[in-house]
Each structure stands twice: as C-alpha cells, then as structure tokens.
XYZ file of C-alpha atoms in Angstrom:
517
model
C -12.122 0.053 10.266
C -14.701 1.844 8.659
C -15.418 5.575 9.165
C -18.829 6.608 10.727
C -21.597 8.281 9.236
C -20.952 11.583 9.767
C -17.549 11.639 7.735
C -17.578 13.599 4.147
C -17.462 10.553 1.724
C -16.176 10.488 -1.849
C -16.242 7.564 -3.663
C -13.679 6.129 -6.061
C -15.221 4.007 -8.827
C -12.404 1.569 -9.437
C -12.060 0.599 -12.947
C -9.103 -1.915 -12.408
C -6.375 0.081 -12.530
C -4.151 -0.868 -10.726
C -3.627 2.587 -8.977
C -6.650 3.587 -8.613
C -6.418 4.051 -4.982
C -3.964 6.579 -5.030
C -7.210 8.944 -5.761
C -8.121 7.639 -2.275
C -4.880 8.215 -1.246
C -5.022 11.804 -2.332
C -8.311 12.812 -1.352
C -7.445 11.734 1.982
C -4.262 13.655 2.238
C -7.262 16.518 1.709
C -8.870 15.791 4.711
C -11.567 13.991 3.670
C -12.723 10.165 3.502
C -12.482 8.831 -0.133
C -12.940 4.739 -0.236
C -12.581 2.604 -3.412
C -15.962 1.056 -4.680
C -17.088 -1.535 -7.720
C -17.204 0.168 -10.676
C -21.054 -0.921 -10.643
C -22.042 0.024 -7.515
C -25.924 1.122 -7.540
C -27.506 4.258 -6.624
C -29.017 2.606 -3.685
C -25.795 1.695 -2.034
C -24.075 5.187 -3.062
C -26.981 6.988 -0.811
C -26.307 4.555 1.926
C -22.653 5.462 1.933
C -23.640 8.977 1.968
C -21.607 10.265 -0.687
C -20.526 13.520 -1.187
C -19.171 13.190 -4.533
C -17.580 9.860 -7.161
C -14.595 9.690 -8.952
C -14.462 7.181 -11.878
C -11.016 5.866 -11.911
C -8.346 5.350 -14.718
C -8.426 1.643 -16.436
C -6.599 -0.821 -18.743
C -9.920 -1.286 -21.058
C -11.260 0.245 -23.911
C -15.251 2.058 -23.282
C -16.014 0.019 -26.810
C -14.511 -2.975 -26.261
C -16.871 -5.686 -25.547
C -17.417 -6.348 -21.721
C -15.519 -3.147 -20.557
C -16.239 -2.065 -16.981
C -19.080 0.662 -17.464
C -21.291 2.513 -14.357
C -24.550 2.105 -14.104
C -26.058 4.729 -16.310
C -28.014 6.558 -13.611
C -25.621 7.657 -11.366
C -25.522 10.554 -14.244
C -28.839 11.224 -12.704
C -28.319 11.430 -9.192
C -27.140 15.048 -9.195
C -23.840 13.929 -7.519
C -20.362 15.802 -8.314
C -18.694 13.407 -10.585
C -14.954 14.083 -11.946
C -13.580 11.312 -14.238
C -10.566 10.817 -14.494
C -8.628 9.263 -17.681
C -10.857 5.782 -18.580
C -12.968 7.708 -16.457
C -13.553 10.774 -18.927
C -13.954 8.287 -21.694
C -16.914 6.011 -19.557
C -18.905 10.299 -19.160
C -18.229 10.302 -22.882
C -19.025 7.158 -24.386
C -22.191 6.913 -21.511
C -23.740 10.319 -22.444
C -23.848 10.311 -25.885
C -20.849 10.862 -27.575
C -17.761 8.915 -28.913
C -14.700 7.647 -27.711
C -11.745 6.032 -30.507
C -8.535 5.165 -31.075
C -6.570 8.415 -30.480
C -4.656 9.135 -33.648
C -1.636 10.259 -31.579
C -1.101 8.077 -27.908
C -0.052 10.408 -25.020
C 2.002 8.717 -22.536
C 4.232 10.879 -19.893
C 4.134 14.774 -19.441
C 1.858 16.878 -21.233
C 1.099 20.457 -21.341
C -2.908 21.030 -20.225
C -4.023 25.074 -21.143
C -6.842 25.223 -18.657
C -10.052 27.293 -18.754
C -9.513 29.027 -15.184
C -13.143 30.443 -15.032
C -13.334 26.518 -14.058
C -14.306 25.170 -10.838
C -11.759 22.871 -11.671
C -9.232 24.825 -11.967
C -10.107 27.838 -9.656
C -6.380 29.350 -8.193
C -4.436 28.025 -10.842
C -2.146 31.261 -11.722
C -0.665 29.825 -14.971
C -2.955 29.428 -18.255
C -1.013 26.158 -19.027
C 0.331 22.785 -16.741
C 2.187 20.399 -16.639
C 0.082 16.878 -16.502
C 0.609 12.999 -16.710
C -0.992 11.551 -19.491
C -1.297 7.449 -20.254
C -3.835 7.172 -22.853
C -4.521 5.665 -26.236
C -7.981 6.232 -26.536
C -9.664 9.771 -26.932
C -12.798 11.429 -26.732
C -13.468 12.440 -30.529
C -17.094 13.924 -29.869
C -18.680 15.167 -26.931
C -21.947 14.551 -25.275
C -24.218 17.687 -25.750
C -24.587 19.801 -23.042
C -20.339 19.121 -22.412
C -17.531 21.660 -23.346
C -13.764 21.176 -23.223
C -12.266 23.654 -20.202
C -8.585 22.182 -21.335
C -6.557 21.180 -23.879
C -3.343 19.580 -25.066
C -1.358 19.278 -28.603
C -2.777 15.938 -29.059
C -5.925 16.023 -26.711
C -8.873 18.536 -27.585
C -10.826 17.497 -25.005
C -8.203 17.151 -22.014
C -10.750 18.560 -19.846
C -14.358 18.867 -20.328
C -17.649 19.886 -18.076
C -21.007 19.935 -17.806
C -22.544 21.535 -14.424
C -21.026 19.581 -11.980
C -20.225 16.490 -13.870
C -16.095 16.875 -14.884
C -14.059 15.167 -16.470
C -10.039 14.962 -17.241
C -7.748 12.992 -19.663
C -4.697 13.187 -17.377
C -4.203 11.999 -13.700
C -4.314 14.233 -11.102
C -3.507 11.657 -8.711
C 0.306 11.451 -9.802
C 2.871 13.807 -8.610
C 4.155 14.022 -12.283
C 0.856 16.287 -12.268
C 2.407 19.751 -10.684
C -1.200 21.122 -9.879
C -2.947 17.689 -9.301
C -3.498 18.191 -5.788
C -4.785 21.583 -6.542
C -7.412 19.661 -8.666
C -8.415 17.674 -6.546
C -8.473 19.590 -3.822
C -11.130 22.229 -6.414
C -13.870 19.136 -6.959
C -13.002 17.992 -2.970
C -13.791 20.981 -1.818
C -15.156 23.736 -3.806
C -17.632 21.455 -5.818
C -18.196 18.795 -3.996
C -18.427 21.152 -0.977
C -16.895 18.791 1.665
C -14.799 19.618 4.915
C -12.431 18.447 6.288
C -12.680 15.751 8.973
C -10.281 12.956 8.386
C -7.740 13.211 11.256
C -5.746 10.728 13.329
C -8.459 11.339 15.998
C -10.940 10.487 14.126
C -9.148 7.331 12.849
C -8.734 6.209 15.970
C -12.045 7.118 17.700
C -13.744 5.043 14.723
C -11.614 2.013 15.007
C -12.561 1.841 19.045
C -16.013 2.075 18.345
C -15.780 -0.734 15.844
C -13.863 -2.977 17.840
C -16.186 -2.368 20.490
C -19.114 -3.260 18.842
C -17.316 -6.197 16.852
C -15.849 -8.253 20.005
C -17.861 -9.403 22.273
C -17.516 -8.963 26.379
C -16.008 -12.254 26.958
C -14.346 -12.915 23.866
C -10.444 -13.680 24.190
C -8.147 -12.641 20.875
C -5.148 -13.448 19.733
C -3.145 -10.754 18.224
C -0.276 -11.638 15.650
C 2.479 -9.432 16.654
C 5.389 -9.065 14.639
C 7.457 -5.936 15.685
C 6.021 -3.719 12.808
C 4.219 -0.451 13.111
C 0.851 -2.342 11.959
C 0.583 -5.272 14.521
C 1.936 -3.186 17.185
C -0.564 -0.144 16.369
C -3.226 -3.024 15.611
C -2.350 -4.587 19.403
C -2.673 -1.585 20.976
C -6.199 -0.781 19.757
C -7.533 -4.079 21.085
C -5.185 -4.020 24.336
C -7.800 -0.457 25.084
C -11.010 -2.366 24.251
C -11.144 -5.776 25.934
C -7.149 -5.386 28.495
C -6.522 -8.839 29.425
C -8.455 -10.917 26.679
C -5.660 -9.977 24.312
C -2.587 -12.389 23.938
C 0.033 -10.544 21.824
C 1.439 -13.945 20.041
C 5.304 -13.287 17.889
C 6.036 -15.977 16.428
C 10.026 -16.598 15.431
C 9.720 -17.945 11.784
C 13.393 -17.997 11.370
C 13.328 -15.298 8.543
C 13.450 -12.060 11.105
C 15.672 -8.957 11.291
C 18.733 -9.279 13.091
C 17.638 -8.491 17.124
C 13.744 -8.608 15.986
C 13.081 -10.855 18.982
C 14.861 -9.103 21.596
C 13.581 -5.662 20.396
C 9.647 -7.381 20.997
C 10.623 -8.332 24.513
C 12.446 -5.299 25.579
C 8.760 -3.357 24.199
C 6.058 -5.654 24.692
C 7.223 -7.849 27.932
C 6.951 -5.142 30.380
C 3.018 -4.010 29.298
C 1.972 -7.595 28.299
C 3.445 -9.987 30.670
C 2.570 -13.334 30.669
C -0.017 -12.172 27.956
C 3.361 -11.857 25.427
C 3.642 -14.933 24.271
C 7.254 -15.541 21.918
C 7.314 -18.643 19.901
C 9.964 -20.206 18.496
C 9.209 -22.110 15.424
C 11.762 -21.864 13.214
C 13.075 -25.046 12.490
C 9.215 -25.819 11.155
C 8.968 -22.793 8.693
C 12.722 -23.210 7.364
C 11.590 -27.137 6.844
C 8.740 -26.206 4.649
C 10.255 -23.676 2.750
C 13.487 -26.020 1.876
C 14.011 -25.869 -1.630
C 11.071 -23.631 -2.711
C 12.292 -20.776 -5.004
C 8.790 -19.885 -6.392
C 7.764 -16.241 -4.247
C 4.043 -17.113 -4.297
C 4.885 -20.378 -2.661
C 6.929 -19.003 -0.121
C 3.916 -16.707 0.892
C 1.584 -18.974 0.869
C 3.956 -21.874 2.868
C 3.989 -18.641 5.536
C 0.852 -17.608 5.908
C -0.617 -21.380 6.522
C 2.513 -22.243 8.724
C 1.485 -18.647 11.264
C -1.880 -20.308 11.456
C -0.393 -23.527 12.850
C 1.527 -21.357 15.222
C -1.540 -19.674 16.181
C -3.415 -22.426 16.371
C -1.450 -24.102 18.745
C -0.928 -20.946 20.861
C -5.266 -20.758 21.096
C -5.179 -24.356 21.962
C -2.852 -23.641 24.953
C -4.768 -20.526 26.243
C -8.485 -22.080 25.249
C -11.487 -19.955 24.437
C -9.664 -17.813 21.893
C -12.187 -17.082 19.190
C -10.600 -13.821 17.370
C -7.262 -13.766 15.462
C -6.306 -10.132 15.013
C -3.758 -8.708 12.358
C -1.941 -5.534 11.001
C -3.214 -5.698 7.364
C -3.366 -2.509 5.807
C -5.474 -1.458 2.335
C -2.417 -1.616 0.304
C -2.274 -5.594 1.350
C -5.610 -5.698 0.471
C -5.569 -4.080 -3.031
C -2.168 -5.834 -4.034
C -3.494 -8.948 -3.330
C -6.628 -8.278 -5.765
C -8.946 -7.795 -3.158
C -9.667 -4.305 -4.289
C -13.106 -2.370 -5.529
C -12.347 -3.921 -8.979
C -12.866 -7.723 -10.180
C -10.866 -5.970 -13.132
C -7.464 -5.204 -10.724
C -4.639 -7.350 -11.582
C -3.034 -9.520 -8.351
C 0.551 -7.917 -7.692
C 1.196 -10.767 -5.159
C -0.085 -12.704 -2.266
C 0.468 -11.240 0.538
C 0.904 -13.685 3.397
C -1.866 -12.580 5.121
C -4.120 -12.220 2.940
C -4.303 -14.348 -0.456
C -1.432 -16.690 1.944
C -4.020 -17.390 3.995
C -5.573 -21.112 4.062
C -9.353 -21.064 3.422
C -10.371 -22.510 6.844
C -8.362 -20.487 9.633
C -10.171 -21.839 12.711
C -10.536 -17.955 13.826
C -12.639 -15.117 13.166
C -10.531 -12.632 11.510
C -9.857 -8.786 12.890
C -8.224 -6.530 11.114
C -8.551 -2.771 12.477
C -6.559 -0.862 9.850
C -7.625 -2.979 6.836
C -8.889 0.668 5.101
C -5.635 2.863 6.446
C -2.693 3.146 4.180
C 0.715 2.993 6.308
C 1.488 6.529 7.195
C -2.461 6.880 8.119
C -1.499 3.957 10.734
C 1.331 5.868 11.817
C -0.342 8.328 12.305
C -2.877 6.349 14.402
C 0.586 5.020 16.315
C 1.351 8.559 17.483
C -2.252 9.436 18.545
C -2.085 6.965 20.501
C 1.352 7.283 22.121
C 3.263 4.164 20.559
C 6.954 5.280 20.965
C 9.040 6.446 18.149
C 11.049 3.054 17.937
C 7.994 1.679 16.378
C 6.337 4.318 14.617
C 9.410 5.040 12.299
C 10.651 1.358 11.848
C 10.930 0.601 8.352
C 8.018 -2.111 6.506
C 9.180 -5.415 7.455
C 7.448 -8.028 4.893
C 5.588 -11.147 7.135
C 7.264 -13.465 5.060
C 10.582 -12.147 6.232
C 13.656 -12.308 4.618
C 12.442 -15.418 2.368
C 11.292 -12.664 -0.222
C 14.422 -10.840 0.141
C 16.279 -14.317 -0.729
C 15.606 -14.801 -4.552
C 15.789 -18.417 -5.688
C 16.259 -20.878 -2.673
C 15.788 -19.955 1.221
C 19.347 -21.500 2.546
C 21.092 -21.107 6.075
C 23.822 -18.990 3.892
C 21.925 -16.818 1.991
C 19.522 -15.805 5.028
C 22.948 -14.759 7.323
C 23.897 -12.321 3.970
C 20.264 -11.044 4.042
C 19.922 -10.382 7.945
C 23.648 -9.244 8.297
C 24.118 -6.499 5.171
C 20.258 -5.501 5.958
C 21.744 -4.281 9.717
C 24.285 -3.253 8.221
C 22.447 -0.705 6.062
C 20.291 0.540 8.657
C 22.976 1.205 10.951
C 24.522 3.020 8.144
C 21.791 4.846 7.396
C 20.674 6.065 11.309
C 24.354 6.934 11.725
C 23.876 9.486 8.657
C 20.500 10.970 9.801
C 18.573 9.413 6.577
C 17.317 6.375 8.580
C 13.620 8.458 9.411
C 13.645 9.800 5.326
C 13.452 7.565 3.871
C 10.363 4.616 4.099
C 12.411 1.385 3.787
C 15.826 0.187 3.086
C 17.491 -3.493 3.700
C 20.034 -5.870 1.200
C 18.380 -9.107 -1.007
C 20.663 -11.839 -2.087
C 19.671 -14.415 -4.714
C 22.357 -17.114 -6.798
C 23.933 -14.685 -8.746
C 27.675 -15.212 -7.812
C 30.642 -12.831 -9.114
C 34.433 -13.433 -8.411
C 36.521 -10.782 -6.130
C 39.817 -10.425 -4.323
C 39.978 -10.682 -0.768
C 42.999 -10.776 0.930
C 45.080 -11.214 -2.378
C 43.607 -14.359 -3.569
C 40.781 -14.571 -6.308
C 37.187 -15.942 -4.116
C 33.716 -16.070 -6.128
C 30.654 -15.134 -4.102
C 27.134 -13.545 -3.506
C 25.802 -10.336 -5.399
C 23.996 -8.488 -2.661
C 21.402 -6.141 -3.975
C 20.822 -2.688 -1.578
C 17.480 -1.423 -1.660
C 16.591 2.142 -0.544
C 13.267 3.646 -1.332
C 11.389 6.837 -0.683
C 7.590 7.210 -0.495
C 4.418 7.852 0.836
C 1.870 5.331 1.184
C 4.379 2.123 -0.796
C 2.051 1.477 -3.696
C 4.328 3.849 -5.410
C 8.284 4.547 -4.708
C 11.326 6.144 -5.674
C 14.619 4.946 -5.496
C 16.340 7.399 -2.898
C 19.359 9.128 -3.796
C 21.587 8.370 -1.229
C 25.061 10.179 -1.597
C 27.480 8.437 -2.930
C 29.695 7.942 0.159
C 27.495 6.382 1.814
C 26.921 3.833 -0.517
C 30.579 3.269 -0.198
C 30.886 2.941 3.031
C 27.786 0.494 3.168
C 29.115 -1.265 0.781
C 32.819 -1.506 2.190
C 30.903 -2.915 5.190
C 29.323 -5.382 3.776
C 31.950 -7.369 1.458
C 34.221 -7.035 4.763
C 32.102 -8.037 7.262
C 29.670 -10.583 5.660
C 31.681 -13.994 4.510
C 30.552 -15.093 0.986
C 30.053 -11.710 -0.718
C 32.256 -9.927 -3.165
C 29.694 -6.893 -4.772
C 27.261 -5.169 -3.704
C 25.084 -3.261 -6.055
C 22.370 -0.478 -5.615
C 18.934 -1.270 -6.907
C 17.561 2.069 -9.020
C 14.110 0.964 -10.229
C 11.121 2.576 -9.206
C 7.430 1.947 -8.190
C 6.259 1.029 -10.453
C 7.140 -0.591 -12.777
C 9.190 -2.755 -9.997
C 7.903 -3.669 -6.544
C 9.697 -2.641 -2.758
C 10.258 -6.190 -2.347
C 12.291 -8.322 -4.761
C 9.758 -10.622 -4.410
C-alpha cells in the first residue's frame, strides 16, 4: 500500500545502509509517514511526494571516495527541513562547501553528545549532555559557512551542526542505544518540520482498501497465498472486503510447517471461506527438491518457485485467476535488496521475493509491502482478526528448512517441529509467549554424546532461539529465566529421540539474523 496524499510525508534518503529504514521505522512510531527513497531522487519527484521534510541516511561509503552515493545538490535549495544523519552529516558537509576526512580518532558505540538546547533539535532535553550511538570513521574537519556546531563529543567537534533548518548529526538517533533519539526525532518531525500526526491503523487500513479497489478490477478472481501467519491472513482479509467471493485463500502443505499448522488454518479459515479455502498437500514434491540441498539461498529459492507450481495448478483448477496476492512486508523487501538504495547489501532471499522465478504467470498483490510487522498487526486488530493470529510468532515461508542447517532430512525436520512446540508451549504456559516476538529450536549436523537411560548415545545439538523486538530488522536475545530454560530443555532431550543438548542462542540483531538461515 501506499499512503494518500493528504498524509505528512518525510522522506528517508537511503544511502545503503543497511538500517536505514529504522529512521522510517521511527518516524512512524511518531505518527507520521516517513518512506525510504534513492539517495538521488530529484526535486521534481520530492514535490510530487509532497514532502514535509528528508532525512539523509547513515552509509558504508566515504563522501570523497570516488563514486560515493551523493544527493542531488539542489535539494539544499528547495527550502525543505533536512536533518542528516551520520554519512548523512558528512554528504551537508562535503556538498556545501566544507571538508570531510579521516577522523583522527574512530567513534564506534556510546558517546557523550553536550547539546546546544537553544536548538530546535534539541528543544526539552533537560540534561546539557547525552548519551548517543556513534559508528563513524570519517569526520567533518571544516564546516560549510553559514553552519555552526549545536553539539559536541571528546572526539567529534562537530557532533551536531545547523544552519536554519538544514541539521545535521554524527550519531544515530534512530538506535535505542541513543537515550534521547526519539526525542530528536520527534524535535525535526514535529517542531521543524511542522508535521502532525496522522499515521494510525485506520488510516493504514482505509488506504490499503482504496488501493485494492482501484488496483483489481470488478471481475477479476485472486488467489491469495495463505500460510497461517499474521501477514497472509491480515493480507486475505483485506481482499476478502474488496472483491468477497473472487478470493480463493490457497495453503499450501510444503512439508516444512509447525506442528498443527494445518489444522489451526482449517479450524480459522474453513468456516468464513468454505469451498473458497483451498488446502494443498504437496509435500512429498517440495521435500523431493530440496533433498540434499544444504546451501540456504537454494532452499529459498527451490521454495518460492515450487509455491508457484502449487499456485499455478490451483488457478488452473479454478480458471480465470489473474492476481496472486501475498503477505510481504517492507522488511522482506529491504532484506532482500530491494530497498531505496542500489548501495544496500542483500541479507537474503526471501522466498517471496528474490525466491521468486522471473515469469510467475500472475500479477502480483502485495497490500502491506510498505508496513513493517507490528504496523500489520496493528492493521489485524483494526480489522478484527482474532488474537490467535495477531500474536502468533513470524513463521519463515520456507519453513523449517531454514531452521534445519546443512541438509533438510525426515529426522532433523521431526527435532525442528517437535522442540519448536515444545518451546512455545513452554513459553504460553509461563505468560512470556505474547513478549516476546519469536521463539522456536534449529537443528543442524552438529552431534554431541549424552547419557540416556545409563548408556552413552551421541545425538543432535538443538539450538533455542528466543528474541525480543519491534519491527525484526533488529533483535535482542530475550532473557528468559533460567528455569525455564531448564525445563524447556529437560523437555526436549526427553521427549524428542536423537537429541542429547540443547543450547540457548545469545546473539543479537545484528550482527546475527532471527533465522539461522
């Protein structure tokens, strides 16, 4: 979906880093519309998109390398709020007129910022000094005339610098590591940029039914890919209001589900879709073409061309069907390179997106492509999708093959499926289930020898996973007490054949992903 007209817009000049849309992400928390652009995006375009304000993002370049990602001069000119942010503050300097090197001393982690509080900027901050993240090696060493620093730190002079309402900052506000970095934001947001709020559920939802509307037209039939998740079920129920009876909600059993996925789909969808719920079973197909692939890629990629033969063969069977709809959300989009940035780095394939095969046979649909995942669930609850869905944990398409590292075998998938219920049930029985965002248990060829029942038995390391976070292109291990862990893993060397330890995964978001893989 894409918002209407009448939203408050900031843009996000995306610079290729690879976080760059957490600024979005933040903005929007605000209450206002931000949306990652190319870094080159022309004046022209920025008045169509009726901008309130840009951000220029962080990057991996240097300003003075040769072929660095640099704006077009003359959005300097347009009389737009700008607030740079890291690269960002060093594309204002090096752009206007003054110089950007090597900083003498690199700042990477936690810095101490004293602000200028007579700063828009930093309007309501009580303390004359905060905490910030800083990941820099380059540095401003002279400014552009008519700019002044409004913060500083030990090894940054110019942490923060202005000129009218052109800003600039060395650190990222974005992070939480920032303490006031909403604050921040929330200053250019609101008090220069002058925006208000308008980016609600509602809203959300109101656009997407307008789009689909005007997208599909009055005869069209579509097939939805339904998968159990919040996103295809959120997704389904979008088009299910706009065109009823042309939709054909198609799950498709690839073998690599959550234990009771299938019956959970029927017990939800049968009832509303009927006969228009249509549960496939090709397993046998998917395992075949995934026998003996370890690479992850692959295993995307073998998925997302083997749903389009399912779907295919579905839209064969009903006839007319000219739409395939799915749940892909922004952060599929951006991990998968297709960000504002022909800088951004590919994280992985997602099967639904870079898995895709070039020629689908369909038009594609995809209502929540621009919503992060607790913007969908908030959609979910506007619109009255029951709490089963809206808090089930992320559920990757490709299934448990990317929670299997090395080979997908019969064995390894039962470990997988059974220590993954195993955690949720352990979880929901101690009230953590709904805070945390997603938890399950990976298995790959690492074996390790234990004692069960008094004789010495080698088998599977199973890996538990349990993450908190917000929007999944950043996490945090969660710090589950102790006995729990125990008990989960008690559980699972006891009640899943072939697996003597269990360890707890403790790496964050980056620099690992959710998924193993």
């Amino acid at each position: 979906m894409r918002p209407s007209d009448s939203l408050e817009k900031i843009l996000v000049l995306d610079f290729g880093a690879q976080y760059a849309h957490l600024i979005c992400r933040r903005i929007r928390e605000l209450g206002v519309y931000a949306e990652l652009v190319p870094y080159d995006i022309s004046p022209e375009e920025i008045d169509l998109k009726k901008a309130k304000g840009l951000v220029l993002s962080g990057g991996p370049r240097s300003v003075y390398s040769r072929g660095a990602p640099l704006p077009q001069e003359s959005i300097y000119k347009m009389g737009l709020p700008i607030l740079g942010i890291c690269y960002g503050l060093q594309a204002v300097v090096h752009q206007n007129g003054g110089r950007v090197t090597r900083a003498p001393k690199k700042e990477f982690g936690k810095a101490f910022v004293r602000v200028d509080r007579s700063s828009p900027l930093f309007a309501g901050l009580n303390e004359e000094s905060t905490i910030c993240w800083m990941s820099h090696g380059d540095a401003a060493e002279i400014l552009p005339s008519g700019y002044t620093s409004v913060g500083s730190s030990d090894n940054s002079p110019y942490a923060a610098i202005a000129s009218g309402k052109q800003f600039a900052v060395q650190f990222h506000p974005e992070v939480t590591q920032t303490e006031r970095g909403m604050q921040i934001l929330s200053n250019f947001v609101f008090g220069v940029c002058g925006c208000e709020k308008n980016w609600s559920p509602k809203v959300m939802v109101d656009d997407a039914l307008d789009e689909l509307t005007k997208e599909i037209g009055n005869s069209d039939k579509v097939i939805c890919a339904l998968s159990g998740g919040i996103d295809s079920a959120t997704t389904a129920e979008l088009l299910r209001r706009v065109i009823g009876k042309r939709l054909y909600c198609v799950f498709v059993d690839h073998g690599l589900l959550r234990k009771g996925e299938r019956e959970k789909i029927r017990a939800i969808f049968g009832k509303e879709m009927g006969s228009n719920l249509i549960i496939l079973d090709d397993s046998r197909r998917f395992l075949a073409k995934l026998k003996g692939v370890s690479d992850p890629e692959k295993k995307r990629q073998i998925v997302g061309r083997e749903f389009i033969r399912s779907f295919a063969k579905v839209s064969k069977r009903i006839g007319g069907i000219k739409w395939l709809a799915q749940g892909t959300l922004y952060t599929d989009v951006v991990e998968s390179a297709g960000g504002g940035s022909e800088h951004q780095a590919k994280i992985k394939s997602h099967h639904n997106v870079g898995g895709l095969p070039k020629r689908l046979g369909f038009r594609l649909i995809e209502p929540l492509k621009d919503l992060y995942k607790d913007e969908v669930r908030a959609v979910a609850s506007e619109l009255g999708l029951p709490d089963e869905l809206v808090k089930t944990h992320p559920f990757p398409g490709p299934g448990l093959s990317v929670r299997i590292m090395g080979k997908v075998t019969k064995d390894k998938l039962a470990i997988s499926r059974d220590a993954s219920s195993i955690v949720e049930e352990e979880l929901t029985r101690s009230g953590l289930y709904d805070k945390v965002w997603q938890a399950y248990a990976a298995v790959g060829d690492d074996m390790a020898t234990g004692v069960l029942g008094d004789e010495r038995k080698v088998g599977h390391v199973v890996i538990v996973r349990i993450v908190e976070s917000k929007e999944a292109m950043t996490a945090d291990w969660s710090r589950v007490p102790y006995s729990i862990l125990e008990t989960i893993s008690s559980r699972i060397t006891n009640e899943v054949p072939n697996v003597t330890w269990v360890t707890y995964a403790i790496s964050s978001k980056p620099p690992s992903t959710i998924e193993p893989q």
